[in-house]
Coordinates of C-alpha atoms and ligand atoms in Angstrom, one line a residue:
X1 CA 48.0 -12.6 16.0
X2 CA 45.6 -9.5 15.3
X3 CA 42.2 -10.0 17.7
X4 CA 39.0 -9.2 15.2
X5 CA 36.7 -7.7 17.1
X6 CA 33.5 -8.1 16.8
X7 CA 34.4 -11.4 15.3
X8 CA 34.3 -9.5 12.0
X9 CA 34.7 -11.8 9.1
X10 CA 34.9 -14.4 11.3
X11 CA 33.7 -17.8 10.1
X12 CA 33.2 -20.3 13.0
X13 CA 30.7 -22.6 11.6
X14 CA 30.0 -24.4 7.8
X15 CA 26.2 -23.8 7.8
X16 CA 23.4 -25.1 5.1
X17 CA 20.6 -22.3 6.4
X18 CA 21.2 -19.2 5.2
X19 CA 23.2 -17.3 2.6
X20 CA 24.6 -13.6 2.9
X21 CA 26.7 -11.7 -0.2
X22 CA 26.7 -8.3 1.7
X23 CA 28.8 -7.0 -0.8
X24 CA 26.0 -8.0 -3.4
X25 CA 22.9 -7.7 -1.2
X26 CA 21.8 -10.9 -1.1
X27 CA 19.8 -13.2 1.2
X28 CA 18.7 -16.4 0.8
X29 CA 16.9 -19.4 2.9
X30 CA 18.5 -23.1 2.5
X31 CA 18.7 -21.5 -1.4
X32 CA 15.9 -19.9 -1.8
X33 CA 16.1 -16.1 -2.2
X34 CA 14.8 -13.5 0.2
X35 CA 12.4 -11.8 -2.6
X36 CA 10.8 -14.7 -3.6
X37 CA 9.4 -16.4 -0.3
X38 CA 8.7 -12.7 0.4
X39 CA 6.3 -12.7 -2.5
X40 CA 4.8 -16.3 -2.1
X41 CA 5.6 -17.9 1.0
X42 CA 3.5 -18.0 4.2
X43 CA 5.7 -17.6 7.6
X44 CA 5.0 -21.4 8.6
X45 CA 6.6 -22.7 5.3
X46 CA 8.9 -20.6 5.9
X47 CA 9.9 -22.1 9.6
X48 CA 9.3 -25.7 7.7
X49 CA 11.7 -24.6 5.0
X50 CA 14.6 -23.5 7.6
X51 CA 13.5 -26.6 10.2
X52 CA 13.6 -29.4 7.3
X53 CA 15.8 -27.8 4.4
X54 CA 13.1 -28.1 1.8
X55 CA 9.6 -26.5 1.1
X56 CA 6.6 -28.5 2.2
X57 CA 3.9 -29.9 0.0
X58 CA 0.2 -29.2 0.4
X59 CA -0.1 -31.6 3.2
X60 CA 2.8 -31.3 4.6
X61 CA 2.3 -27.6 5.2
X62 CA -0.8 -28.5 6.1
X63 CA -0.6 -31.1 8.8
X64 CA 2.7 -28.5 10.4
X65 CA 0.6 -25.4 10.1
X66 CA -2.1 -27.1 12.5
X67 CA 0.3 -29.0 14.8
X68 CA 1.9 -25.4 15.2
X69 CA -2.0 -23.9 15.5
X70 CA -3.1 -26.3 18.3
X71 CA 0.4 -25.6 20.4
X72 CA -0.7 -22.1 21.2
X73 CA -1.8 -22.1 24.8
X74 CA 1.1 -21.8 27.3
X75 CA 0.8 -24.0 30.6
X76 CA -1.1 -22.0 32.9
X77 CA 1.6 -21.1 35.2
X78 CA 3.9 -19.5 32.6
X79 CA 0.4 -17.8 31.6
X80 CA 0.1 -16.9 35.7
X81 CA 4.2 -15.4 35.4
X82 CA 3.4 -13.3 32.4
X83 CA 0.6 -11.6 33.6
X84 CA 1.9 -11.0 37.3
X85 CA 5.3 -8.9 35.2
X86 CA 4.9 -5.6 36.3
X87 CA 3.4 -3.4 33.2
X88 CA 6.5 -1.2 32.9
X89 CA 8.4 -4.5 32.4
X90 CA 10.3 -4.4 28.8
X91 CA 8.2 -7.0 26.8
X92 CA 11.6 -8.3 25.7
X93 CA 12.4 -9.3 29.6
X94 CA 9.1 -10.7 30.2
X95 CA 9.9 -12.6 26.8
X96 CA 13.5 -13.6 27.6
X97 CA 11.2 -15.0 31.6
X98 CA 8.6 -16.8 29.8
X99 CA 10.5 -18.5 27.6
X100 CA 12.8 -19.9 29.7
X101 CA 10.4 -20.6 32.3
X102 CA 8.3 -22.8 30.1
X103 CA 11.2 -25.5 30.4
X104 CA 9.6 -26.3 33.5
X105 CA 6.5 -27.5 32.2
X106 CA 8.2 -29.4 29.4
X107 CA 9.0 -32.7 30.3
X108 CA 11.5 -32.7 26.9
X109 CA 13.1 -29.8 28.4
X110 CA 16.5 -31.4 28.5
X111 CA 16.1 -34.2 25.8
X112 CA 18.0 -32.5 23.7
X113 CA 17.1 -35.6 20.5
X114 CA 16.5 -34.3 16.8
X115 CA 12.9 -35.4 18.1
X116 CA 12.5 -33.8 20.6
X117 CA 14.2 -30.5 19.6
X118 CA 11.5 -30.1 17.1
X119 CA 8.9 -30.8 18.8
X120 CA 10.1 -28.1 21.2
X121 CA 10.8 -26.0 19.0
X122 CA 7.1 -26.1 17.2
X123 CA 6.2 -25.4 20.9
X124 CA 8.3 -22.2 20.9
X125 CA 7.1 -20.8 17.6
X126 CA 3.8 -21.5 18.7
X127 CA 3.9 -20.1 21.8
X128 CA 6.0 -16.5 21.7
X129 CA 3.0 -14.8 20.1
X130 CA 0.7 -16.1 22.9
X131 CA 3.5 -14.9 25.7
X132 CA 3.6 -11.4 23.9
X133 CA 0.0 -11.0 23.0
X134 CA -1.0 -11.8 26.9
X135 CA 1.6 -9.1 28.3
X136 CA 0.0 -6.4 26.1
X137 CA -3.3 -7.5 27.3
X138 CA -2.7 -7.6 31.1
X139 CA -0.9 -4.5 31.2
X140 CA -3.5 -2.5 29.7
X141 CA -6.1 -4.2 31.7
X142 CA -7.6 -5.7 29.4
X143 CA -8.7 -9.7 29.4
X144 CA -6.3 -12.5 27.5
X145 CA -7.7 -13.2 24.6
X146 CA -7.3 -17.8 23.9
X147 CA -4.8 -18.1 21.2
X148 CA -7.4 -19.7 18.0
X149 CA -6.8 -23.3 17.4
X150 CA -6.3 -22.4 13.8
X151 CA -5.5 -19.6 11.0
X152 CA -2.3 -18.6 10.8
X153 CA 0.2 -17.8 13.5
X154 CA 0.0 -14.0 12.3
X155 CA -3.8 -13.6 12.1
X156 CA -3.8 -15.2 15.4
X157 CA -1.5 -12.5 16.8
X158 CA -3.2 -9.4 15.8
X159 CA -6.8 -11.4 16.6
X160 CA -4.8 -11.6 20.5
X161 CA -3.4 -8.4 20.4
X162 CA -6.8 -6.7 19.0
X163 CA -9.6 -8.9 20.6
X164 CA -11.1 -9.0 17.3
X165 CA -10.1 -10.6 13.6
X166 CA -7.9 -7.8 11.6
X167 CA -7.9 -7.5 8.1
X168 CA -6.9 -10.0 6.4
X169 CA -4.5 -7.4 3.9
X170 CA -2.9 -6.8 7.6
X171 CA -2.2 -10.1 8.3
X172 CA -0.7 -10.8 5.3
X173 CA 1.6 -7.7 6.0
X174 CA 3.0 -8.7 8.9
X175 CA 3.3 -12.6 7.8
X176 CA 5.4 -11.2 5.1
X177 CA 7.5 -9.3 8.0
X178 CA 7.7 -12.4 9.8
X179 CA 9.4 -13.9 6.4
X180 CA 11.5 -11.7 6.5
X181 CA 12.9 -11.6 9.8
X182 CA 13.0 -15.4 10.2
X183 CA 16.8 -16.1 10.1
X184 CA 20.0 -14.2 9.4
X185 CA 22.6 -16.6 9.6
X186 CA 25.0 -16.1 12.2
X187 CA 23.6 -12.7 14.0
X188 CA 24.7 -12.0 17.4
X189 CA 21.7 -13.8 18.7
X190 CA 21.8 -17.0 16.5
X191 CA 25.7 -17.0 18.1
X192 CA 24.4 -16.6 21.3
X193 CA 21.9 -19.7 20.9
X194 CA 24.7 -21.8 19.0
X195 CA 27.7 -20.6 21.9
X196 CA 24.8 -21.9 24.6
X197 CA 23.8 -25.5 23.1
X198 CA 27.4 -25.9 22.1
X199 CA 28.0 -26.4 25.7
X200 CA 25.3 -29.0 25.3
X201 CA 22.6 -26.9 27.5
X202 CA 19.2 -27.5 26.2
X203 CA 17.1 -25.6 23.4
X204 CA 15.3 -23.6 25.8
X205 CA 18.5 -22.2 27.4
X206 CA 19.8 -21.6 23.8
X207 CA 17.1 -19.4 22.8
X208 CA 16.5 -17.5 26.5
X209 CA 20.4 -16.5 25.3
X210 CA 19.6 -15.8 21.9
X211 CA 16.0 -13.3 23.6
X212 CA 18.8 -11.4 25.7
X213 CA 21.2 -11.4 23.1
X214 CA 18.3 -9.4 20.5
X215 CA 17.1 -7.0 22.7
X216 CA 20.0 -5.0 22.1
X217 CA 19.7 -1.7 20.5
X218 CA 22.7 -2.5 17.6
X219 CA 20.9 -5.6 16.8
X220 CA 16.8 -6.2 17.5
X221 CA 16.1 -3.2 19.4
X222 CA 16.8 -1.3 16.7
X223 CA 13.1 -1.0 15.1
X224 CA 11.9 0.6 18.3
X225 CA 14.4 3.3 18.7
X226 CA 13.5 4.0 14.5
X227 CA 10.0 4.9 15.6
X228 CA 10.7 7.0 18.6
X229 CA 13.4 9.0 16.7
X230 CA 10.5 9.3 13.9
X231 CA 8.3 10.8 16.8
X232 CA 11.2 12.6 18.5
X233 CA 11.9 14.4 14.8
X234 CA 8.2 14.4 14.6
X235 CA 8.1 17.0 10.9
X236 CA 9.6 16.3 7.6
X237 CA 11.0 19.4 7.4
X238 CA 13.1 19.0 10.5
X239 CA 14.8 16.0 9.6
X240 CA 17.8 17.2 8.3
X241 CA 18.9 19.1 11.4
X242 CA 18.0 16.1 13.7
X243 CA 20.2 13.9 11.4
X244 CA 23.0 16.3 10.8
X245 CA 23.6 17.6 14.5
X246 CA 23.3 13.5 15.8
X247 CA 25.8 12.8 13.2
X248 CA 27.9 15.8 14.2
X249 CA 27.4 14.1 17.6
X250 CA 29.3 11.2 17.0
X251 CA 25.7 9.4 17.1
X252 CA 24.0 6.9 15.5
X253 CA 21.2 6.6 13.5
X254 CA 19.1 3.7 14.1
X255 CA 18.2 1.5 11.4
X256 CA 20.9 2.3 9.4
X257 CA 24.2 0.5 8.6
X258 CA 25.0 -3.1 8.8
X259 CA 28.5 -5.4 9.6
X260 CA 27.7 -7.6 7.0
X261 CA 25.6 -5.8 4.3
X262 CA 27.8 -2.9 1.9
X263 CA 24.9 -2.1 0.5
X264 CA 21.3 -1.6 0.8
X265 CA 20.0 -4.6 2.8
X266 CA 17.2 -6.4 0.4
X267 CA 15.3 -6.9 3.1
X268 CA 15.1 -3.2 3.6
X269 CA 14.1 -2.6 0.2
X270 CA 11.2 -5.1 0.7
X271 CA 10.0 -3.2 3.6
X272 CA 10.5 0.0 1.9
X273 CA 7.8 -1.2 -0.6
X274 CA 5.4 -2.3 2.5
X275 CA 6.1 1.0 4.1
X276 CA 5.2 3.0 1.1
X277 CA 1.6 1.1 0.6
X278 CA 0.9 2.1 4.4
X279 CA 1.9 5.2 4.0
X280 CA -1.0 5.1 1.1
X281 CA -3.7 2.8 2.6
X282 CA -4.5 5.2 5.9
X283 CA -1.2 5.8 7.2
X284 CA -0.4 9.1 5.7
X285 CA 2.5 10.4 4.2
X286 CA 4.6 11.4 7.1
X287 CA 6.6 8.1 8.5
X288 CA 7.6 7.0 4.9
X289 CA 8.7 10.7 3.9
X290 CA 10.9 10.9 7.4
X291 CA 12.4 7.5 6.8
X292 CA 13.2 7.9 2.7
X293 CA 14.8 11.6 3.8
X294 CA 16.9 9.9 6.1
X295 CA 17.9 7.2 3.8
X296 CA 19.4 9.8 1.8
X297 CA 21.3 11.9 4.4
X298 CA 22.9 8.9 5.7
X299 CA 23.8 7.6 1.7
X300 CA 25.2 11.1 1.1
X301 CA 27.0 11.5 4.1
X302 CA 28.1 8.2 5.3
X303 CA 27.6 6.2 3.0
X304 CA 25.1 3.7 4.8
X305 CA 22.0 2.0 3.8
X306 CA 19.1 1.3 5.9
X307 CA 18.9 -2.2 7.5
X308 CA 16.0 -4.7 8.4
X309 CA 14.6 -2.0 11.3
X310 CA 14.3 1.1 9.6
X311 CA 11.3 0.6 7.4
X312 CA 9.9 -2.0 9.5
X313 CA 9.5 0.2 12.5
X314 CA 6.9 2.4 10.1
X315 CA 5.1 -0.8 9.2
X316 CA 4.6 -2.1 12.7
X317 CA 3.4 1.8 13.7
X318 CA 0.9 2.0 10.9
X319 CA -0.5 -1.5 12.2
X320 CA -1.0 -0.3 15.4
X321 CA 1.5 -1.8 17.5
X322 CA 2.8 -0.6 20.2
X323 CA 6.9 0.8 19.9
X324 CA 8.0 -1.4 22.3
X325 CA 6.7 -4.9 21.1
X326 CA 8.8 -4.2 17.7
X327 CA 11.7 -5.9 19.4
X328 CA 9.1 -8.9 20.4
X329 CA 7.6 -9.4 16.7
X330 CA 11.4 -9.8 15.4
X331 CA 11.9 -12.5 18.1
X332 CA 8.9 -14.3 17.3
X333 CA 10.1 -14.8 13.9
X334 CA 13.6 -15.0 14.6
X335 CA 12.9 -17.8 16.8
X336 CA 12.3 -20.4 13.5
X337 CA 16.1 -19.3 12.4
X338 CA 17.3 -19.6 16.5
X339 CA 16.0 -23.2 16.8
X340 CA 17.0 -24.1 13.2
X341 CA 20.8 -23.1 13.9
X342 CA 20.4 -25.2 17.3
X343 CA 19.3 -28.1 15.3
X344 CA 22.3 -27.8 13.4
X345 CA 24.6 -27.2 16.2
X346 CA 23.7 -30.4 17.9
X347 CA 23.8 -32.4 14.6
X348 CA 27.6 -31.6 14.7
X349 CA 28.6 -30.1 17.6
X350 CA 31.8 -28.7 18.9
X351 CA 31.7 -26.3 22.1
X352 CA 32.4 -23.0 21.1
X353 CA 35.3 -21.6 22.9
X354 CA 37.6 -18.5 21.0
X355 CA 40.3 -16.8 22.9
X356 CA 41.1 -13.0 23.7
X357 CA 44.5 -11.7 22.8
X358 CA 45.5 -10.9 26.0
X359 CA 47.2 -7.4 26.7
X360 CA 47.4 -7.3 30.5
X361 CA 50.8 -6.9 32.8
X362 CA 52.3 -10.7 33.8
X363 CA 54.4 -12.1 36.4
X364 CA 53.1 -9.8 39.3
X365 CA 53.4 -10.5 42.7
X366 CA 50.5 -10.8 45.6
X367 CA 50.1 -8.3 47.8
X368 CA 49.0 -8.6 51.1
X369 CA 45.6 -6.8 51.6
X370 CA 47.4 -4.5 54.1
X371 CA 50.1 -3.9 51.9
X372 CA 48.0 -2.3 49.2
Ligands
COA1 N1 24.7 5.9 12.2 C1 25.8 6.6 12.1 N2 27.1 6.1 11.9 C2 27.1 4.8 11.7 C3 26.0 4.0 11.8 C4 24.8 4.6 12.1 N3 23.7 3.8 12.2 N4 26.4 2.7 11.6 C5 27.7 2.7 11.5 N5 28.2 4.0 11.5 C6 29.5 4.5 11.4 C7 30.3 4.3 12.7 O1 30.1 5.5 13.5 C8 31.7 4.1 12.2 O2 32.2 5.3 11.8 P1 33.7 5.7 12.1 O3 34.5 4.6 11.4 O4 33.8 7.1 11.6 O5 33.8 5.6 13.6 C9 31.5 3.2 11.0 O6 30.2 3.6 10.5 C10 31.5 1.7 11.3 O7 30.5 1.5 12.3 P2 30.6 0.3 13.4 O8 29.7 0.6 14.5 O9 32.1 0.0 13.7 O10 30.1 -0.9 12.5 P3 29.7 -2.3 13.0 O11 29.8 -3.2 11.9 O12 30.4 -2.6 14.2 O13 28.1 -2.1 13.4 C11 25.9 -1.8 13.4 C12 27.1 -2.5 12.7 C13 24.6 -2.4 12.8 C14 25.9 -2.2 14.8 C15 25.9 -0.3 13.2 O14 25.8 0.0 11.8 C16 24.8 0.4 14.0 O15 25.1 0.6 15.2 N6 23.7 0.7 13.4 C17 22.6 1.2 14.1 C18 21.9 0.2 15.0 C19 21.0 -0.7 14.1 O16 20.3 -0.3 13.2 N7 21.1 -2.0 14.4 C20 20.4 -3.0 13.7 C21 21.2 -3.9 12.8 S1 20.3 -5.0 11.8

């Protein structure tokens, strides 16, 4: 038996979420593709649509928008824990801590019913902004701003972020980043939330793994390290020897390449679009020129397309964010696709439990400690 590593190509689970062709470049939601709840979807449709496997009507969507709206505060203790993190904490670990400490205040924290996993799991969506918006606050010294009791749950995070209403064009901006970051079937942190419930552990320790499990640079942390190469490289004209000697380096490129996609990844080429009106709406030329160079390089000389991280890290820059709550926006989103696959886990579970091929000596004998 021939180990894949990576778990390439693996299938471990029959799943009615989200569909992949990477060969073709295609991405859909329970059906619906990528592009199209890009253009017309809002993000909580969007978390309806993955939580309930069909699109809400006008009340529906309604009535969830504002039970998700008027979830936003976190108890005050978890509110206390996130703004006693030291400032030069990663937002991703002070993410990963909040989130798993608000099980303590949840007195569903470990019925783990269809119920009550969704009601938790509105709780979580509605919550991760406030957790990240407060960090940013505190460790610039500046006052929390209360999460409003309405609007939508990416208005509300600039409004906490800023202190003051954004533009609206803004918001829609990042709600359509939000789309399109909200599941990716079985990613490595989706696997780490389904490997964790499978044990039948509750929700919230399925997505503290799945937090941990994205901050990685080869999977979320990739939009961060984009921006700071961007800055690092810092002229158009000196991309190409940046690129070339990292590649000559046996380095990576981040934002580029993907184990499932062959070919460009359509989110990517959404973003590309978003990253090209910034780039004309008061963001300058510069990021998109970088990234679209880049792009190029890598096609000619590897053969690799950009990902969901490359032109995302531009858009989040041009916003105004800072680098390293990239990582914390993708989770935030992400965290409608983590608790829909845990939903699904429990509805048919089986604990998840694959082998190693194992290559080590056998049959040795103990030796005594003074012996060795
Ligand atoms: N830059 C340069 N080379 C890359 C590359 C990149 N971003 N991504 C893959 N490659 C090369 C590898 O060096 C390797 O080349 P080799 O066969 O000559 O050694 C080959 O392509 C296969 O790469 P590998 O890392 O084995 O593929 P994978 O399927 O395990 O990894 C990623 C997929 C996403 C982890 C990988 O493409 C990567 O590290 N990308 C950068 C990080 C990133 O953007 N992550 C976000 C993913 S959404």
């Amino acid at each position: 038996m021939k180990a894949a590593t990576g778990l390439e190509d693996v299938v471990v689970a029959e799943s009615e979420i989200c569909y992949i062709d990477g060969t073709k470049g295609i991405l859909a939601y329970r059906g619906y593709p990528i592009e199209e709840l890009a253009d017309n979807a809002t993000f909580e449709e969007v978390v309806y649509l993955l939580w309930h496997g069909k699109l809400p009507n006008k009340t529906e969507l309604e009535k969830f928008s504002k039970g998700l709206a008027q979830q936003r505060n976190l108890p005050k203790p978890v509110l206390d824990l996130v703004l006693s993190a030291p400032r030069e904490a990663h937002p991703m670990d002070v993410l990963r801590t909040a989130v798993s400490a608000l099980a303590f205040y949840d007195p569903e924290a470990e019925d783990s019913s269809l119920g009550a996993n969704l009601r938790k799991a509105g709780r979580l969506v509605a919550q991760t902004p406030t957790i990240i918006a407060a960090f940013n606050r505190a460790r610039n010294d500046l006052p929390v701003v209360e999460p409003l009791k309405e609007k939508s749950l990416a208005e509300n995070f600039l409004y906490m972020l800023a202190g003051q209403e954004m533009m609206s064009v803004l918001s829609r901006v990042l709600d359509v980043c939000l789309v399109l970051h909200a599941d990716h079937d079985l990613n490595a942190s989706t696997f780490a939330g389904r490997v964790a419930v499978s044990t039948l552990a509750d929700l919230y320790s399925g997505v503290t793994a799945a937090i941990g499990t994205l901050k990685g640079p080869l999977h979320g942390g990739a939009n961060t390290r984009v921006m700071q190469m961007l800055l690092e490289i810092g002229e158009l004209e000196k991309v190409d020897g940046y690129i070339h000697s990292l590649l000559e380096r046996k380095g990576k490129v981040m934002g580029i390449g993907h184990r499932v996609y062959k070919t460009m990844d359509p989110r990517a080429k959404i973003l590309k679009q978003y990253s090209k009106w910034m780039s004309e709406h008061g963001c300058g030329p510069l990021w998109y020129n970088m990234l679209t160079r880049i792009e190029g390089i890598m096609q000619k000389e590897k053969g690799l397309d950009p990902n969901v991280d490359f032109y995302s890290a531009s858009v989040y820059y041009c916003m105004g964010i800072p680098l390293d709550l990239y990582t914390t926006i993708f989770a935030m989103s992400r965290m409608a696709g983590w608790t829909a696959h845990i939903l699904e886990q429990f509805a048919d579970n089986r604990l998840i439990r694959p082998i190693t091929e194992y290559k080590g000596p056998l049959n040795k004998r103990f030796v005594p400690i003074a012996k060795r």
